[in-house]
Short mmCIF file of C-alpha atoms in Angstrom, two decimals:
data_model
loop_
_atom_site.label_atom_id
_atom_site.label_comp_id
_atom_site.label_asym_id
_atom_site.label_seq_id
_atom_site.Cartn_x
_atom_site.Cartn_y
_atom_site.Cartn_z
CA UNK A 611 -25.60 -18.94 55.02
CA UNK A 612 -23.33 -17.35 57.34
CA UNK A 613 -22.31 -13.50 57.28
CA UNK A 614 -19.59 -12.08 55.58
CA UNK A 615 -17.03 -10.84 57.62
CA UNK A 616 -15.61 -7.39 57.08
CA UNK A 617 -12.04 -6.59 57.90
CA UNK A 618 -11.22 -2.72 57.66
CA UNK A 619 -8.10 -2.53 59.58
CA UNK A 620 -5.08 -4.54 60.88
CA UNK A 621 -6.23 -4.34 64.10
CA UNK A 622 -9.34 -6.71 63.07
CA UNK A 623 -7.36 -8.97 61.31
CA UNK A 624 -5.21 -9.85 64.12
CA UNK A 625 -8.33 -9.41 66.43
CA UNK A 626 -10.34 -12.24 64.00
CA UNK A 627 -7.72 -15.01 63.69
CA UNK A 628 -6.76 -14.78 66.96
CA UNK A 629 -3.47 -13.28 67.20
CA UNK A 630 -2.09 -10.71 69.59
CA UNK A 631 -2.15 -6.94 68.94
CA UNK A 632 0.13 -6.09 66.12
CA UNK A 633 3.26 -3.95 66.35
CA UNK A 634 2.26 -0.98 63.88
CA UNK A 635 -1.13 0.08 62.99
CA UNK A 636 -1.16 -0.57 59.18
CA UNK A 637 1.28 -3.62 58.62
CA UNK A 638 1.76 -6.47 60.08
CA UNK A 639 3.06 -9.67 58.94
CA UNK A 640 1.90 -12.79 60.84
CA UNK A 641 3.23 -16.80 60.64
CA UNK A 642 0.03 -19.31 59.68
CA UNK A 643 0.55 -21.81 62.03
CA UNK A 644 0.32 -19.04 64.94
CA UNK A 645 -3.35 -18.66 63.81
CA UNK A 646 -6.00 -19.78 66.43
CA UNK A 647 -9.36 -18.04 65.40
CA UNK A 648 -11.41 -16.62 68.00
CA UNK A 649 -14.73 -17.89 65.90
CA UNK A 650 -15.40 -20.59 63.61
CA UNK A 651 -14.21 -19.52 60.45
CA UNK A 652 -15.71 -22.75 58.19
CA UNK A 653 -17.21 -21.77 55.29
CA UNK A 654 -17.23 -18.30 56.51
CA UNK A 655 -16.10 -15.45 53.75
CA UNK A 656 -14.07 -12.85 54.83
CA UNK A 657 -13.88 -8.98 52.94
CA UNK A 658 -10.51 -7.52 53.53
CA UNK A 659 -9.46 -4.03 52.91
CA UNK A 660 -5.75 -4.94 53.01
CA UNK A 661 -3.15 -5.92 50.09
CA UNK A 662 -2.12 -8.99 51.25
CA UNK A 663 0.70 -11.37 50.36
CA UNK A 664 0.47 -14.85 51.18
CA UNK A 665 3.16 -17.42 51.47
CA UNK A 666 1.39 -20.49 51.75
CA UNK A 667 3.53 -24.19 51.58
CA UNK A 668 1.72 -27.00 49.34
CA UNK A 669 0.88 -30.29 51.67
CA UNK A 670 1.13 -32.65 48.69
CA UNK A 671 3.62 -30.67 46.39
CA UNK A 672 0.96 -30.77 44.01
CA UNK A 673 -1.16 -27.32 43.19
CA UNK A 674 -3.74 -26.92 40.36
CA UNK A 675 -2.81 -24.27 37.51
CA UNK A 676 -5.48 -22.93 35.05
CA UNK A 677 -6.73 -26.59 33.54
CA UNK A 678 -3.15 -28.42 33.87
CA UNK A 679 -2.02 -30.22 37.33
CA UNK A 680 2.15 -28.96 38.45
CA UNK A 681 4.01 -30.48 41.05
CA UNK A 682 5.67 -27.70 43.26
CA UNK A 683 7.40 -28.06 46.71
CA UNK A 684 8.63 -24.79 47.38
CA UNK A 685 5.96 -22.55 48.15
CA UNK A 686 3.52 -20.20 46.62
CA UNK A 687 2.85 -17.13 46.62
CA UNK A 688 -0.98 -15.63 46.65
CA UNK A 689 -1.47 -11.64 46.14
CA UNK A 690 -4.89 -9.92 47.06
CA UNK A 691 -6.16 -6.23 46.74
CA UNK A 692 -8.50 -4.30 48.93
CA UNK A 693 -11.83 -5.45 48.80
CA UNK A 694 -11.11 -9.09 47.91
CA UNK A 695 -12.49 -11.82 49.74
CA UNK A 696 -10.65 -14.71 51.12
CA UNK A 697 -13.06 -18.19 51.60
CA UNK A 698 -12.99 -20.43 54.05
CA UNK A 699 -13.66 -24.16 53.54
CA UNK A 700 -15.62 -26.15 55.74
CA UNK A 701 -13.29 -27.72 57.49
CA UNK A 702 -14.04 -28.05 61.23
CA UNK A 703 -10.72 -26.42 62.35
CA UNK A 704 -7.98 -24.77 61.32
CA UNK A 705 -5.19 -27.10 59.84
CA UNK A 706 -2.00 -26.20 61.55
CA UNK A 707 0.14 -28.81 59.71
CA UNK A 708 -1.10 -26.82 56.63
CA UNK A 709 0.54 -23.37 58.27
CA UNK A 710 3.70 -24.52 58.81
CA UNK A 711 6.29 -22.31 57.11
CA UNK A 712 3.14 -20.03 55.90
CA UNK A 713 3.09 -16.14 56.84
CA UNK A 714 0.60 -13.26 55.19
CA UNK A 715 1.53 -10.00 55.08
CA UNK A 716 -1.01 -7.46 55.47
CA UNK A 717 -0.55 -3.68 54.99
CA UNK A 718 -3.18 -0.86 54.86
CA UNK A 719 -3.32 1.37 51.74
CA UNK A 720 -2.95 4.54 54.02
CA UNK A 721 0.48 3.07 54.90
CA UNK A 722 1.39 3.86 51.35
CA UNK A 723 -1.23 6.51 50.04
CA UNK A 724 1.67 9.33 50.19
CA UNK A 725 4.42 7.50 48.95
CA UNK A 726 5.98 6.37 45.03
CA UNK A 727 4.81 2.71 46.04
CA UNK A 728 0.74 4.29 46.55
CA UNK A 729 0.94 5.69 43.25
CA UNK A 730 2.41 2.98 41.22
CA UNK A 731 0.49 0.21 42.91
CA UNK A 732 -2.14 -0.62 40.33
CA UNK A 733 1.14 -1.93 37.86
CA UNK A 734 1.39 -4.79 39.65
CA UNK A 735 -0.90 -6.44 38.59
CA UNK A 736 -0.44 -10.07 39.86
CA UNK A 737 -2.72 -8.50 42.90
CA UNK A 738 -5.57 -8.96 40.40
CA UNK A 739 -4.82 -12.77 39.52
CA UNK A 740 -6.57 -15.75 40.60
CA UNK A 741 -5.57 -18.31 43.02
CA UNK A 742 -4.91 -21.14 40.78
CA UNK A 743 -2.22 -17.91 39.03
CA UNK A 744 0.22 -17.91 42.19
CA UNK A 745 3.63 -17.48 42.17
CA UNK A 746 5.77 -20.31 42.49
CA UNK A 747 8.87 -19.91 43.90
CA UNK A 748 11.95 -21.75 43.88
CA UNK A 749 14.34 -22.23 46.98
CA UNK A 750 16.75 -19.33 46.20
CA UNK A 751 13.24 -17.09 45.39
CA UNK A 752 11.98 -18.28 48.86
CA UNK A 753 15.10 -17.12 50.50
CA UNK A 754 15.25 -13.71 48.90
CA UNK A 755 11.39 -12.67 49.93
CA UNK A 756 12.16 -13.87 53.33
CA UNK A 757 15.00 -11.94 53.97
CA UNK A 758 13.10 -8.93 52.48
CA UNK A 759 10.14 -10.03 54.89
CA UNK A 760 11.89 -10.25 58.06
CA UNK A 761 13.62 -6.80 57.28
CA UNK A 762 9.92 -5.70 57.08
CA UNK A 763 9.12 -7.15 60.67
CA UNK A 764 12.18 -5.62 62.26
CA UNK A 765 11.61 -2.07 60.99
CA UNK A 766 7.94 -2.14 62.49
CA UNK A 767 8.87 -4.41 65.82
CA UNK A 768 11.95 -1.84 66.64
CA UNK A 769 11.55 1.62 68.07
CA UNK A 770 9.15 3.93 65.44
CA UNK A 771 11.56 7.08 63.76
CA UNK A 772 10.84 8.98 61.22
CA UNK A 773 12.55 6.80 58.71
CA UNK A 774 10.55 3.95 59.84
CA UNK A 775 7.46 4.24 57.21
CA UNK A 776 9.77 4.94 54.49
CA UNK A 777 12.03 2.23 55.15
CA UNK A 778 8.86 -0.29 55.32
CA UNK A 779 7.34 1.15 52.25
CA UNK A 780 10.62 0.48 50.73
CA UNK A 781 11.37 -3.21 51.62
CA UNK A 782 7.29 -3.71 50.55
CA UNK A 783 7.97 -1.71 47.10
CA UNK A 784 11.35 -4.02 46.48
CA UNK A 785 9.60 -7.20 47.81
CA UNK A 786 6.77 -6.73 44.86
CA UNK A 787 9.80 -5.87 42.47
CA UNK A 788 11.35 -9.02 42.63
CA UNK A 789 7.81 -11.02 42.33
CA UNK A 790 7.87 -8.85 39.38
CA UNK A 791 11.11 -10.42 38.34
CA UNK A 792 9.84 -14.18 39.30
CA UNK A 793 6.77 -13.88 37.80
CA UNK A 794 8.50 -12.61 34.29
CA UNK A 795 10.60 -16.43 35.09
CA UNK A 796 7.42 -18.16 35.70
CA UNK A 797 6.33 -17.09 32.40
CA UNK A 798 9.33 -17.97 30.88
CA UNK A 799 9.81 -21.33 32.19
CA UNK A 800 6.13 -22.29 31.15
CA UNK A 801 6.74 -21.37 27.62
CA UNK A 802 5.05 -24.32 25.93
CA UNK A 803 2.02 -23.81 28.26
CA UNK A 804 1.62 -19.71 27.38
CA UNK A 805 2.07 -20.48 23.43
CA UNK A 806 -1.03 -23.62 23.61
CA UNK A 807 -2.65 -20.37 25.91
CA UNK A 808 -2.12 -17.84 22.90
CA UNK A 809 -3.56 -20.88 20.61
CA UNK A 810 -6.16 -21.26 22.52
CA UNK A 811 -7.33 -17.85 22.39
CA UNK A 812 -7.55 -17.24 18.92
CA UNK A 813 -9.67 -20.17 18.96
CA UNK A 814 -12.09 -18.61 21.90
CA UNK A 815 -11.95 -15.76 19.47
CA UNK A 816 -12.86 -17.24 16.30
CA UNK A 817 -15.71 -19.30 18.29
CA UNK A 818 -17.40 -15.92 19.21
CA UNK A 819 -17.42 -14.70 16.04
CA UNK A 820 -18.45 -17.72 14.05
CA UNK A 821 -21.17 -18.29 17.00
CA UNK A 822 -23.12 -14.66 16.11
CA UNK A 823 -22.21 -13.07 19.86
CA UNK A 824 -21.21 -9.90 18.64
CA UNK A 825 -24.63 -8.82 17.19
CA UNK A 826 -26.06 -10.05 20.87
CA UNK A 827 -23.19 -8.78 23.46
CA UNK A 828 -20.41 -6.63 21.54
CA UNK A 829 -16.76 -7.22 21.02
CA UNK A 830 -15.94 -9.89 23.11
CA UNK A 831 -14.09 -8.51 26.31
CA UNK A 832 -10.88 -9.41 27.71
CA UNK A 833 -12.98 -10.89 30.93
CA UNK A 834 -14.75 -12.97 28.68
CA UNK A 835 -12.13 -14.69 27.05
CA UNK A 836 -10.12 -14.87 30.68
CA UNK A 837 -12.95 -16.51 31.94
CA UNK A 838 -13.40 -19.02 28.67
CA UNK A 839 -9.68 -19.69 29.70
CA UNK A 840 -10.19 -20.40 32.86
CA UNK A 841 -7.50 -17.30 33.73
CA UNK A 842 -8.29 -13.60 35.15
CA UNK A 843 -8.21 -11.39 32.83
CA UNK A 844 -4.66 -9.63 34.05
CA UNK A 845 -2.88 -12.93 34.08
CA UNK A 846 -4.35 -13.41 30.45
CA UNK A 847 -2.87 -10.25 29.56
CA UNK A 848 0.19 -10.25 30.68
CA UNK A 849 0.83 -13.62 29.61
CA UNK A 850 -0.02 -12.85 25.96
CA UNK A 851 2.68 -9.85 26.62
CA UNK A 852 5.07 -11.69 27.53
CA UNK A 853 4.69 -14.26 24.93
CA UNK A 854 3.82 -11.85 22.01
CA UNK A 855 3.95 -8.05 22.95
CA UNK A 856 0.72 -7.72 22.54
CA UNK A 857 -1.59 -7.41 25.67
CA UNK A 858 -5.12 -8.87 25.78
CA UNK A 859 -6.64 -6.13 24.52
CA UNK A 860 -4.60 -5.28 21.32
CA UNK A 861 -4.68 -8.97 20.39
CA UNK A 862 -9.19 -8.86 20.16
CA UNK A 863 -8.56 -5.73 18.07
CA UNK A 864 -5.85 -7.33 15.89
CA UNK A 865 -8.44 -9.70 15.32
CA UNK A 866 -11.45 -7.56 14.84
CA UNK A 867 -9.75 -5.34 12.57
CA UNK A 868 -8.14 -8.56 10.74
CA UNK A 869 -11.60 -9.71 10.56
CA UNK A 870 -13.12 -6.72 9.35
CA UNK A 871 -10.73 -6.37 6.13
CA UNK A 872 -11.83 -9.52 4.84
CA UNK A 873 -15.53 -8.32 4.92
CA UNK A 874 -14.54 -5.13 3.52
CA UNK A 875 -13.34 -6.39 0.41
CA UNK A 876 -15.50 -9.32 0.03
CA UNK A 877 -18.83 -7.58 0.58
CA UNK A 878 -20.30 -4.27 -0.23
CA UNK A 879 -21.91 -3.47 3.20
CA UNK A 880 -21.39 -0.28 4.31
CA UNK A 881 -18.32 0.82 6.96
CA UNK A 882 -21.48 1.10 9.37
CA UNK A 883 -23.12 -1.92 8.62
CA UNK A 884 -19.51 -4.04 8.91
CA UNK A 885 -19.05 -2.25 12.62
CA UNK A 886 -22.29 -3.35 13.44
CA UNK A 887 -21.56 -6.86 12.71
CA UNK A 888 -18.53 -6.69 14.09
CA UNK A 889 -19.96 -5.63 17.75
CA UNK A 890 -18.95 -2.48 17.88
CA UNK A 891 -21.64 -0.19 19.32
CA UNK A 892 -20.54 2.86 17.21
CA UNK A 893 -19.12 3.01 13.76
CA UNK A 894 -16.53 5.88 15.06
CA UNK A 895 -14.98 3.50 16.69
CA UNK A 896 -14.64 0.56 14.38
CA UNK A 897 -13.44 3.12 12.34
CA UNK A 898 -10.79 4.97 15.25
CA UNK A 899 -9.94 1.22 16.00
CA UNK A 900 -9.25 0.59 12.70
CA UNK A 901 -7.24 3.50 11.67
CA UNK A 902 -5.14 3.18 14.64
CA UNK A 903 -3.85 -0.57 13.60
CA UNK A 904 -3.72 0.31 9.85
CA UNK A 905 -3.12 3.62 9.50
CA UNK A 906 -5.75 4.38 7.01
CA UNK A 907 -9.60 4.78 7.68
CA UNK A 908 -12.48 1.34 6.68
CA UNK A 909 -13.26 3.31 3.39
CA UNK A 910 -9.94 3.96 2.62
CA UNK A 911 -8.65 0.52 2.94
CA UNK A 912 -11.56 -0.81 0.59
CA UNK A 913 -10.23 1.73 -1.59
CA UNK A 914 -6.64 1.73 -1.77
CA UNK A 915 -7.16 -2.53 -2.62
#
């Protein structure tokens, strides 16, 4: 098994796939078919401390999506964090036909540690979604990220002023905006797919309860029902958002706490024993849990009906 390869800096990213030194220390933004890696990078696993932003054109058209097959011939879009690793296959070499019309952008998080973007970076949370959870764009969406792209590239390749950072930081923080905006489309457009999604999480839901789980491993996470989804658990949530106003989260307690009224007034076990049952490792917080949806407290509920 080969070593993973660690890439702190934009300066080894450039320096591993073989392109020349970039412009500006923390940002670069490089075309995929310029690639010609200075080792052999099948099956190897690279650890990035970047965000990146990948632009990558589909060969066939045809790109895999949770458990259902799309056709697309625009273009995706991939988003990673710092700290995510990128896998290579084992192909022999790198597939230039592949590249063609593909960039990345890379960019440090010092570049944006001082600024409104480095604080409000963790709500976009697409950098936390899967492969098979890109962002497809259409030809109009293609057009606006690359005009917001090669501003990027001219404020870094021209002569460094002080407004230089700020303007890059900028053009980054509006890029992410609108994948904001396409993504909310995306969701739209796939309406019929997010509601058989929402169905198909109650049922994950009702399984783990029926199956005793919560008595072995707790209140089932929103990881674990991501992962019985075959989603990430951000895309899961902010699907079920968008779809219901509920996030991921608030949806397992609507259930718990839906759950847990039934037992409390078709059983006598006690508000403990219930919690237990339930998962919950404390009865404080089947009970805070509960109040919170309701209003009223487990003993008050079984009281008031």
């Amino acid at each position: 098994m080969k070593d993973i390869i660690h890439i702190n800096s934009v300066t080894e990213i450039h320096k591993n796939l073989g392109l020349e030194a970039p412009r500006h220390p923390l940002v670069t933004i490089y075309k995929h078919d310029e690639i010609v890696p200075n080792m052999d990078l099948s099956g190897r696993t690279l650890s990035i401390d970047l965000y990146q932003v990948m632009f990558k054109m589909c060969k066939s058209g045809s790109l895999s999506y949770g458990r259902n097959s799309y056709d697309y011939h625009e273009g995706t879009l991939i988003f990673m964090a710092p700290g995510q690793v990128v896998n290579f296959g084992d192909e022999q070499e790198w597939d230039k036909n592949d590249g063609i019309g593909g960039w990345s952008l890379n960019f440090h998080p010092d570049l944006i540690r001082r600024s409104h973007l480095g604080q409000h970076i963790d709500e976009y949370s697409f950098f936390s979604y899967e492969v098979n959870e890109a962002l497809h764009l259409s030809d109009q969406e293609k057009k606006t990220i690359g005009e917001i792209r090669d501003k990027i590239i001219h404020e870094y390749s021209a002569n460094i002023d002080k407004h230089s950072q700020k303007l890059i930081i900028s053009n980054i923080e509006l890029m992410l905006d609108y994948c904001t905006r396409f993504y909310d489309r995306q969701f739209f457009t796939r309406e019929n797919l997010n509601k058989d999604t929402v169905s198909r999480f109650e049922k994950v839901l009702k399984a783990y309860y029926n199956s005793g789980k919560p008595l072995e491993t707790g209140v089932p996470s929103v990881k674990y029902c991501g992962n019985e989804l075959n989603l990430s658990a951000n895309y899961l949530s902010d699907l079920l958002k968008k779809e219901t106003g509920r996030n991921a989260q608030e949806h397992i307690h609507h259930f718990v706490v839906d759950r847990a009224k039934t037992i409390l007034l078709n059983s006598s076990d006690s508000v403990s024993q219930i919690a237990y049952s339930l998962g919950f490792d404390y009865p404080q917080h089947f009970s805070k849990v509960f109040k919170k949806k309701t209003g009223i407290s487990p003993a008050e509920y079984r009281t008031a009906n």
